[in-house]
């Protein structure tokens, strides 16, 4: 998942997609009335995200995941995907906030990096739990 985000960041696909969608909407004469479409996309994206979480939980329960920290990583990934979708949908007021510069980096960059850091720390804590000497006998099972 994060490799795909890395590719997206390096290639700028979300900006290209937004440009294409805006051009199509302007050509169709519906760009000025896009608020309803944007909100429909937000609701659809939220419903899709909730569906993915339900599927994930069902699979996690079925697989009996022993990882304690996967919840933080899952929530961070869902927030990142939501942020990504919100940026693509492009509410101008939200974009103005996300693109503010702090310390030479846009706020959205800090948010993306923070969410990736949460996933990294979660993975490291899970690795610690798995390979801790007290659990060495359990990892072979």
Short mmCIF file of C-alpha atoms in Angstrom, two decimals:
data_model
loop_
_atom_site.label_atom_id
_atom_site.label_comp_id
_atom_site.label_asym_id
_atom_site.label_seq_id
_atom_site.Cartn_x
_atom_site.Cartn_y
_atom_site.Cartn_z
CA UNK A 1 0.00 0.00 0.00
CA UNK A 2 2.67 2.47 1.02
CA UNK A 3 4.79 1.56 -2.00
CA UNK A 4 1.85 2.64 -4.19
CA UNK A 5 1.70 5.92 -2.28
CA UNK A 6 5.43 6.37 -2.84
CA UNK A 7 4.93 5.85 -6.57
CA UNK A 8 2.02 8.28 -6.56
CA UNK A 9 4.02 10.94 -4.74
CA UNK A 10 6.94 10.61 -7.14
CA UNK A 11 4.73 10.66 -10.23
CA UNK A 12 2.02 13.14 -9.16
CA UNK A 13 -0.81 10.98 -10.46
CA UNK A 14 -3.44 12.58 -8.17
CA UNK A 15 -2.75 15.98 -9.68
CA UNK A 16 -2.93 14.57 -13.20
CA UNK A 17 -6.21 12.81 -12.37
CA UNK A 18 -7.66 15.99 -10.86
CA UNK A 19 -6.67 17.98 -13.97
CA UNK A 20 -8.33 15.44 -16.26
CA UNK A 21 -11.53 15.38 -14.16
CA UNK A 22 -11.65 19.19 -14.00
CA UNK A 23 -11.18 19.44 -17.78
CA UNK A 24 -13.98 16.93 -18.40
CA UNK A 25 -16.31 18.75 -15.97
CA UNK A 26 -15.55 22.12 -17.55
CA UNK A 27 -16.14 20.70 -21.03
CA UNK A 28 -19.49 19.31 -19.87
CA UNK A 29 -20.37 22.65 -18.24
CA UNK A 30 -20.82 21.15 -14.76
CA UNK A 31 -17.66 22.41 -13.07
CA UNK A 32 -19.54 25.26 -11.37
CA UNK A 33 -22.04 22.79 -9.88
CA UNK A 34 -19.46 20.29 -8.67
CA UNK A 35 -20.25 20.60 -4.94
CA UNK A 36 -22.97 17.93 -5.13
CA UNK A 37 -20.63 15.60 -7.02
CA UNK A 38 -17.85 16.23 -4.50
CA UNK A 39 -20.08 15.41 -1.53
CA UNK A 40 -21.38 12.30 -3.29
CA UNK A 41 -17.76 11.21 -3.79
CA UNK A 42 -17.00 11.83 -0.10
CA UNK A 43 -19.98 9.74 1.02
CA UNK A 44 -19.15 6.98 -1.47
CA UNK A 45 -15.51 6.98 -0.36
CA UNK A 46 -16.49 6.77 3.31
CA UNK A 47 -18.87 3.89 2.61
CA UNK A 48 -16.16 2.09 0.63
CA UNK A 49 -13.64 2.68 3.44
CA UNK A 50 -16.04 1.29 6.02
CA UNK A 51 -16.66 -1.75 3.83
CA UNK A 52 -12.89 -2.34 3.58
CA UNK A 53 -12.57 -2.07 7.37
CA UNK A 54 -15.37 -4.60 7.88
CA UNK A 55 -13.73 -7.00 5.42
CA UNK A 56 -10.36 -6.49 7.10
CA UNK A 57 -11.79 -7.17 10.55
CA UNK A 58 -13.52 -10.32 9.30
CA UNK A 59 -10.30 -11.59 7.73
CA UNK A 60 -8.25 -10.61 10.79
CA UNK A 61 -10.64 -12.45 13.09
CA UNK A 62 -10.63 -15.49 10.81
CA UNK A 63 -6.85 -15.53 10.64
CA UNK A 64 -6.68 -14.90 14.41
CA UNK A 65 -4.04 -12.24 14.05
CA UNK A 66 -1.89 -12.10 17.15
CA UNK A 67 -0.45 -8.66 16.40
CA UNK A 68 -1.46 -6.17 19.06
CA UNK A 69 -0.45 -3.04 17.19
CA UNK A 70 -2.08 -3.62 13.82
CA UNK A 71 -5.09 -1.49 14.80
CA UNK A 72 -2.99 1.71 14.90
CA UNK A 73 -1.46 0.88 11.52
CA UNK A 74 -4.88 0.11 10.06
CA UNK A 75 -6.40 3.34 11.34
CA UNK A 76 -3.41 5.36 10.09
CA UNK A 77 -3.73 3.75 6.66
CA UNK A 78 -7.48 4.44 6.51
CA UNK A 79 -6.84 8.08 7.50
CA UNK A 80 -4.14 8.33 4.84
CA UNK A 81 -6.43 6.90 2.16
CA UNK A 82 -9.20 9.28 3.28
CA UNK A 83 -6.81 12.22 3.13
CA UNK A 84 -5.71 11.12 -0.32
CA UNK A 85 -9.31 10.89 -1.55
CA UNK A 86 -10.19 14.24 0.04
CA UNK A 87 -7.27 15.82 -1.77
CA UNK A 88 -8.34 14.31 -5.10
CA UNK A 89 -11.93 15.51 -4.63
CA UNK A 90 -10.42 18.98 -4.10
CA UNK A 91 -12.50 21.18 -1.87
CA UNK A 92 -10.76 24.53 -2.35
CA UNK A 93 -10.89 25.53 1.33
CA UNK A 94 -9.48 22.15 2.39
CA UNK A 95 -6.76 22.38 -0.28
CA UNK A 96 -5.82 25.84 0.99
CA UNK A 97 -5.31 24.37 4.45
CA UNK A 98 -3.47 21.23 3.31
CA UNK A 99 -1.05 23.15 1.09
CA UNK A 100 0.13 25.63 3.74
CA UNK A 101 3.88 25.55 4.20
CA UNK A 102 5.34 24.62 7.60
CA UNK A 103 9.10 24.26 7.91
CA UNK A 104 9.50 24.21 4.15
CA UNK A 105 7.02 21.35 3.70
CA UNK A 106 3.30 21.46 2.95
CA UNK A 107 1.00 20.45 5.82
CA UNK A 108 -0.24 17.47 3.82
CA UNK A 109 3.35 16.22 3.58
CA UNK A 110 3.70 16.38 7.36
CA UNK A 111 0.40 14.54 7.72
CA UNK A 112 1.40 11.80 5.27
CA UNK A 113 4.81 11.41 6.95
CA UNK A 114 3.21 11.25 10.42
CA UNK A 115 0.77 8.56 9.34
CA UNK A 116 3.57 6.54 7.75
CA UNK A 117 5.54 6.92 11.01
CA UNK A 118 2.58 5.47 12.96
CA UNK A 119 2.59 2.45 10.64
CA UNK A 120 6.36 2.06 11.02
CA UNK A 121 6.21 2.21 14.82
CA UNK A 122 3.29 -0.26 14.86
CA UNK A 123 5.27 -2.69 12.73
CA UNK A 124 8.35 -2.31 14.92
CA UNK A 125 6.31 -2.96 18.08
CA UNK A 126 4.79 -6.07 16.49
CA UNK A 127 8.24 -7.31 15.51
CA UNK A 128 9.42 -6.68 19.07
CA UNK A 129 6.47 -8.70 20.42
CA UNK A 130 7.09 -11.57 18.00
CA UNK A 131 10.84 -11.90 18.49
CA UNK A 132 11.04 -11.13 22.20
CA UNK A 133 12.71 -14.05 24.04
CA UNK A 134 9.54 -14.74 26.04
CA UNK A 135 7.69 -15.37 22.77
CA UNK A 136 10.46 -17.34 21.04
CA UNK A 137 8.70 -20.65 21.69
CA UNK A 138 5.41 -19.25 20.32
CA UNK A 139 6.86 -18.08 16.98
CA UNK A 140 7.57 -21.68 15.95
CA UNK A 141 3.90 -22.63 16.32
#
